[in-house]
PDB file of C-alpha atoms in Angstrom:
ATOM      1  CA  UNK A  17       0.000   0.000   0.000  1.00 61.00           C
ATOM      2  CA  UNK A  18       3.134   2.608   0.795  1.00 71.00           C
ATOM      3  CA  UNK A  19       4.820   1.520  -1.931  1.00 75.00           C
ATOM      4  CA  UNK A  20       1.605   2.339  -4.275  1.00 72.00           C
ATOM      5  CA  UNK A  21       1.438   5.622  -2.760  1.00 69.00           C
ATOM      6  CA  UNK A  22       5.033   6.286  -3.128  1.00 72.00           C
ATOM      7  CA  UNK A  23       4.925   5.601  -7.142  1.00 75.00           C
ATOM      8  CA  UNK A  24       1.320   7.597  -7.583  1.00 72.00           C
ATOM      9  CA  UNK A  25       3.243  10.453  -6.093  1.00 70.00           C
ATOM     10  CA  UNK A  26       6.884  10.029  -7.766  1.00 76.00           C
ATOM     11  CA  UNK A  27       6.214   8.802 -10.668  1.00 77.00           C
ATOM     12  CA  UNK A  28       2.512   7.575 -12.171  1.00 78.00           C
ATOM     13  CA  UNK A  29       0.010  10.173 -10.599  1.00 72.00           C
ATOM     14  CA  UNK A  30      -0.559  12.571 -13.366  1.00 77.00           C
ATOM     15  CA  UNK A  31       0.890  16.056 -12.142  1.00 82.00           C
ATOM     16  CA  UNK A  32       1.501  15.660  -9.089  1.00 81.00           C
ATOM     17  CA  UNK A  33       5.263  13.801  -9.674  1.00 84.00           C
ATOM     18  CA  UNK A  34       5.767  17.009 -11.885  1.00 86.00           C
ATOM     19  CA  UNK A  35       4.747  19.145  -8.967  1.00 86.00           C
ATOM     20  CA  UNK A  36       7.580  16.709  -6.690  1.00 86.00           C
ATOM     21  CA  UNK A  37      10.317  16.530  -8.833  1.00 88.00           C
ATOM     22  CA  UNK A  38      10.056  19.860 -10.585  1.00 90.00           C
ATOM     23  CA  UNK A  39       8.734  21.874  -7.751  1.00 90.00           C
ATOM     24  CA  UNK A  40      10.549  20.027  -4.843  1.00 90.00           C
ATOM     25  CA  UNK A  41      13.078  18.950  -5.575  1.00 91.00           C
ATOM     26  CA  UNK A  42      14.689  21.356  -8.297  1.00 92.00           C
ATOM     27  CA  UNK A  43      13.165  24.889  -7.936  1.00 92.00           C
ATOM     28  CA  UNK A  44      13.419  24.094  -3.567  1.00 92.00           C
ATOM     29  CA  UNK A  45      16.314  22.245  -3.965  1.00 93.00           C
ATOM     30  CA  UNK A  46      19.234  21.945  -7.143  1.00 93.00           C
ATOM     31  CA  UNK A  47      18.647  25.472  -8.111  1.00 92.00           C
ATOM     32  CA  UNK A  48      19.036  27.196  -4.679  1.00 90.00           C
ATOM     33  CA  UNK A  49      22.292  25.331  -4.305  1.00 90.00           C
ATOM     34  CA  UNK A  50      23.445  26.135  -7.563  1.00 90.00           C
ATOM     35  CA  UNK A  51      22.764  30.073  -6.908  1.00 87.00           C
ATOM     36  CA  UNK A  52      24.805  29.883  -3.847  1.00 85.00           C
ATOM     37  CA  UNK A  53      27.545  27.592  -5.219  1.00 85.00           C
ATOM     38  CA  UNK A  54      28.041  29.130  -8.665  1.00 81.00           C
ATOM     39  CA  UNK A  55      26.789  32.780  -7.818  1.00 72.00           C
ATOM     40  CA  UNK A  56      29.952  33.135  -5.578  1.00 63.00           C
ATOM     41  CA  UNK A  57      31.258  36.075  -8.005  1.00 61.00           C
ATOM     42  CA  UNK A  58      27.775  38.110  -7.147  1.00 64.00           C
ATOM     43  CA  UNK A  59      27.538  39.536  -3.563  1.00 65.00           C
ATOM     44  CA  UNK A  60      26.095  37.312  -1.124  1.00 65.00           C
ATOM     45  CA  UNK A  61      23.278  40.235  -0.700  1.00 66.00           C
ATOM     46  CA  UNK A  62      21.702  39.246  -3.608  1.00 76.00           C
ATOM     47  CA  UNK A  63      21.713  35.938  -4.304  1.00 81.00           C
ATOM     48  CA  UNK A  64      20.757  34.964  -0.784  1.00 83.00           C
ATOM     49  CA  UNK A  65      17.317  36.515  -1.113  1.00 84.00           C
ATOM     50  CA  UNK A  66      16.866  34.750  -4.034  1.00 86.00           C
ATOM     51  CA  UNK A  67      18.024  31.049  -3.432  1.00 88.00           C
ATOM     52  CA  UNK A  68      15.754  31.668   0.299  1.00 89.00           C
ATOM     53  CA  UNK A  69      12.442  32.368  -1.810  1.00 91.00           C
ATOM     54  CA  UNK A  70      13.176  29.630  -4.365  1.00 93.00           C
ATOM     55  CA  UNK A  71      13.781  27.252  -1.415  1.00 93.00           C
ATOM     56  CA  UNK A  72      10.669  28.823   0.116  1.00 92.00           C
ATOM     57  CA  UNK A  73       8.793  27.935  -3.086  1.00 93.00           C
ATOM     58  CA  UNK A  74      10.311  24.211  -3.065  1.00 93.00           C
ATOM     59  CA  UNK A  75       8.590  23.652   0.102  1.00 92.00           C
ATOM     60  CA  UNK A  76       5.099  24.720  -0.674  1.00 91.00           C
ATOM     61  CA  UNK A  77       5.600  23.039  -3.523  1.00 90.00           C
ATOM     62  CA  UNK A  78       6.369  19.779  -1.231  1.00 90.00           C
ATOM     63  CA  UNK A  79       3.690  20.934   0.773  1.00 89.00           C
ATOM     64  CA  UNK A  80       1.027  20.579  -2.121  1.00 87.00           C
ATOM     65  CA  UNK A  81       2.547  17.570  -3.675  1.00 84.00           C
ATOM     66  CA  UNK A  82       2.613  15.420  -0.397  1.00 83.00           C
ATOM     67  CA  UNK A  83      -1.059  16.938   0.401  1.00 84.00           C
ATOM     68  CA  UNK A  84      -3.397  17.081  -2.329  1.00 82.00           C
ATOM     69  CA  UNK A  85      -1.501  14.155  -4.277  1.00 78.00           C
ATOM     70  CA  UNK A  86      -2.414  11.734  -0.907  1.00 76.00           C
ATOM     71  CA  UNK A  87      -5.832  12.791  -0.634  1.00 78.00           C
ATOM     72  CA  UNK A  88      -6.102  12.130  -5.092  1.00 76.00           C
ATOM     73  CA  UNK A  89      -4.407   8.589  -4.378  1.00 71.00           C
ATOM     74  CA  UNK A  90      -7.371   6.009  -4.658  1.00 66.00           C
ATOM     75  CA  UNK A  91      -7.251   4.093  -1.017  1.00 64.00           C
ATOM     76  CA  UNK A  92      -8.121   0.666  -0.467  1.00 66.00           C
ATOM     77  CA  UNK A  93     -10.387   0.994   2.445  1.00 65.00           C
ATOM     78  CA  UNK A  94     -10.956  -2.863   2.381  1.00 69.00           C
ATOM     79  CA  UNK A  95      -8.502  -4.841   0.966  1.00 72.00           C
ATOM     80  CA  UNK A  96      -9.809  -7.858  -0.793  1.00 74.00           C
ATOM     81  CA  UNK A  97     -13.254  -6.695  -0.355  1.00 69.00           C
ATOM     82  CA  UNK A  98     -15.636  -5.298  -2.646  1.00 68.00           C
ATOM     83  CA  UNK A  99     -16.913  -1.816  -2.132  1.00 62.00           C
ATOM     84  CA  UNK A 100     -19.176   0.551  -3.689  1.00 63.00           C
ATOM     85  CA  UNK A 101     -18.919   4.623  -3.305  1.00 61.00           C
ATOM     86  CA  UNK A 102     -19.514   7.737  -5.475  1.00 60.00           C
ATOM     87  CA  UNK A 103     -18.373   8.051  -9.170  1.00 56.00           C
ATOM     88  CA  UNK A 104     -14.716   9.220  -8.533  1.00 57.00           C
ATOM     89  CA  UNK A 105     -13.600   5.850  -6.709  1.00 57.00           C
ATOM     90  CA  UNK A 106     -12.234   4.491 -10.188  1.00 61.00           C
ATOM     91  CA  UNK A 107      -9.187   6.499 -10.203  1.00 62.00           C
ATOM     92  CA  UNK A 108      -7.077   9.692  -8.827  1.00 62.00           C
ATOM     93  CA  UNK A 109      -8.985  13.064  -8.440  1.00 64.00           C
ATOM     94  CA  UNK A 110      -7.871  16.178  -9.961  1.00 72.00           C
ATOM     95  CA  UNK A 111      -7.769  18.846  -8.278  1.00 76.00           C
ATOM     96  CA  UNK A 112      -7.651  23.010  -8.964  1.00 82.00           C
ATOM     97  CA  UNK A 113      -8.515  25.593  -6.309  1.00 84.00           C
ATOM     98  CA  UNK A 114     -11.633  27.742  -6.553  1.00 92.00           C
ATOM     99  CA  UNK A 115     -10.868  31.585  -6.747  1.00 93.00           C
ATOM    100  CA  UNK A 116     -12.227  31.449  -3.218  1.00 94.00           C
ATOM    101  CA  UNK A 117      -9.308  28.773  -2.415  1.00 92.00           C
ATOM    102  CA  UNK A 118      -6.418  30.797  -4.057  1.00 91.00           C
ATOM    103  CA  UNK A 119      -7.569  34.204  -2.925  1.00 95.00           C
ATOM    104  CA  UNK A 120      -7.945  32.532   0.475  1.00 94.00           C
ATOM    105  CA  UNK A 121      -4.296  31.415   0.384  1.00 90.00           C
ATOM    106  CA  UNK A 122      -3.159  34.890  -0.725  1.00 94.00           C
ATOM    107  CA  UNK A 123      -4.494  36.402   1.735  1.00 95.00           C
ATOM    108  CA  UNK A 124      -3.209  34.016   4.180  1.00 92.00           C
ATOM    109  CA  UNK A 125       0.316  34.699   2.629  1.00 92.00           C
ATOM    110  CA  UNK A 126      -0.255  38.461   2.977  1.00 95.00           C
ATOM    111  CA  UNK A 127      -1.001  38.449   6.220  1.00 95.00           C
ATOM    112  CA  UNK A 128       2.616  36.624   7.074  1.00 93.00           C
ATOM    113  CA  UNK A 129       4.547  39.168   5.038  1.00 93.00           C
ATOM    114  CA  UNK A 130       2.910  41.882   7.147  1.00 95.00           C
ATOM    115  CA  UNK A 131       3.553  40.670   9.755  1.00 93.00           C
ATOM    116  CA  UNK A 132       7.107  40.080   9.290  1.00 88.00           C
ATOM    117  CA  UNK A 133       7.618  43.397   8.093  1.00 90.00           C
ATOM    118  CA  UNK A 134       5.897  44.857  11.021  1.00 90.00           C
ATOM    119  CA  UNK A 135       7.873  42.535  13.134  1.00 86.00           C
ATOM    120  CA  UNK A 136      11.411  43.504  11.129  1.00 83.00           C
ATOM    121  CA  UNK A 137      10.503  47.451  11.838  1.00 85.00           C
ATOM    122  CA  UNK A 138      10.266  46.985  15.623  1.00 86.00           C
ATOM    123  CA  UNK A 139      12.793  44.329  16.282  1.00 84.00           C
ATOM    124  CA  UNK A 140      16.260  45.142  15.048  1.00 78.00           C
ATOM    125  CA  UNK A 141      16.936  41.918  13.428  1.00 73.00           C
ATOM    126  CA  UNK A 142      18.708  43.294  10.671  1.00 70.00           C
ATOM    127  CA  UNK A 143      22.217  45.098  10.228  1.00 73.00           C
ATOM    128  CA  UNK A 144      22.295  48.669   8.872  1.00 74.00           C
ATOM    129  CA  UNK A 145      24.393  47.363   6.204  1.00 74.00           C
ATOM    130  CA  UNK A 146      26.478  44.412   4.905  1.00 72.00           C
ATOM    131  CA  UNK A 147      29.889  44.324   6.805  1.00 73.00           C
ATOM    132  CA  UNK A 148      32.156  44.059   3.007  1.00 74.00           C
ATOM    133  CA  UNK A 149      29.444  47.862   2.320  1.00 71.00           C
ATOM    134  CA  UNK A 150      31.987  50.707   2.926  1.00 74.00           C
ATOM    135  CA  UNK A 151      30.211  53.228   5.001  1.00 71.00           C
ATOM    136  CA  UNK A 152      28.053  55.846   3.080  1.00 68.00           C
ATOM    137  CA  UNK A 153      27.552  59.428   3.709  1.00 55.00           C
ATOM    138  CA  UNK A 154      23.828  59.145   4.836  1.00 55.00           C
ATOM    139  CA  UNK A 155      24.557  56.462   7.051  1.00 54.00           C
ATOM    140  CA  UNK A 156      24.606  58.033  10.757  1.00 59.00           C
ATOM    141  CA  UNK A 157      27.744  58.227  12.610  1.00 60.00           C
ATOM    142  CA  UNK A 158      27.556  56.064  15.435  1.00 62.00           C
ATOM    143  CA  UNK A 159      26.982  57.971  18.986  1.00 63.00           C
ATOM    144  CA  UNK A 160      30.317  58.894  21.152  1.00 66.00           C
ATOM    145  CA  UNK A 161      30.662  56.168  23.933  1.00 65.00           C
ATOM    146  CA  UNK A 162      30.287  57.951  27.405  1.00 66.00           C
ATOM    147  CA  UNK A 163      33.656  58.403  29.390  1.00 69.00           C
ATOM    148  CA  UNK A 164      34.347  56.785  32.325  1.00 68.00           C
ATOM    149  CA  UNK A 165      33.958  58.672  35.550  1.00 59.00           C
ATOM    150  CA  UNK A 166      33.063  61.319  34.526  1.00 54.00           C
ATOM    151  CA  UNK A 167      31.168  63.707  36.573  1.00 55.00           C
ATOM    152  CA  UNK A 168      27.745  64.666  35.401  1.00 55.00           C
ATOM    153  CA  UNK A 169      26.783  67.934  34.240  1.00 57.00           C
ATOM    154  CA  UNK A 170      25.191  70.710  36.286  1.00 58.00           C
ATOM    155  CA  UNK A 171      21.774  71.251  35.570  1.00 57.00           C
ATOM    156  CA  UNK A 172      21.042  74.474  34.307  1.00 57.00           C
ATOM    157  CA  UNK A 173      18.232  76.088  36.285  1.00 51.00           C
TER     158      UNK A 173
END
């Protein structure tokens, strides 16, 4: 029974071994690590954004394949038994998400990208610039370091 379910989804189930092997495994997987391992000559602050959204898109990707293309494997509820069900028991189901569905999981995404930026403005997670960046002119100097032992100043009054 694994092993059926294995083959519908690697290699005999229609598109969803397109959606594993294409999606999955070479847009989440070959073609990040070829950015980083043959876009050496670029500066890591470019191609790093871009192999971390293809390897983002690999995983959804993974996500849908594993997902949908188990729920469209036919199951044997009762093996060596006879049953009877609706009209789609005689093979896999295909599947394509309503407008409903996909502006459902847009919004869905949205709502994580706001919130990481949100979370990115009030957090400082990130560095002000890329340590091999020389400093720029509209960059802000960094604030004198107070001395130590030094008396405090009179307040005026």
């Amino acid at each position: 029974m694994a092993a059926r379910a294995a083959r519908f989804l690697l290699v005999d189930g229609g598109p969803y071994p397109a959606v594993m092997w294409l999606g999955a495994a070479g847009v989440g997987l070959i073609l990040p690590s070829l950015l980083l391992a043959f876009g050496a000559s670029r500066p890591r602050a470019r191609t790093l954004p871009w192999a971390a959204g293809l390897t983002l898109a690999g995983g959804l990707a993974l996500l849908f394949g594993v997902i949908v293309g188990a729920q469209a494997q036919p199951l044997t509820l009762f093996p060596g038994a006879e049953t009877a069900g609706s009209a789609f028991d005689e093979g896999a189901a295909h599947y394509r998400p309503s407008g409903w569905e996909a502006a459902l999981g847009l919004g869905g995404v949205a709502l994580a990208v706001i919130a990481l930026l949100a979370g990115l403005r009030a957090l400082p997670l990130l560095p002000r610039r890329l340590p091999d960046e020389p400093p720029s002119a509209a960059a802000p100097a960094p604030a004198p370091a107070p001395q130590q032992g030094a008396a405090a100043a009179p307040a005026a009054g």
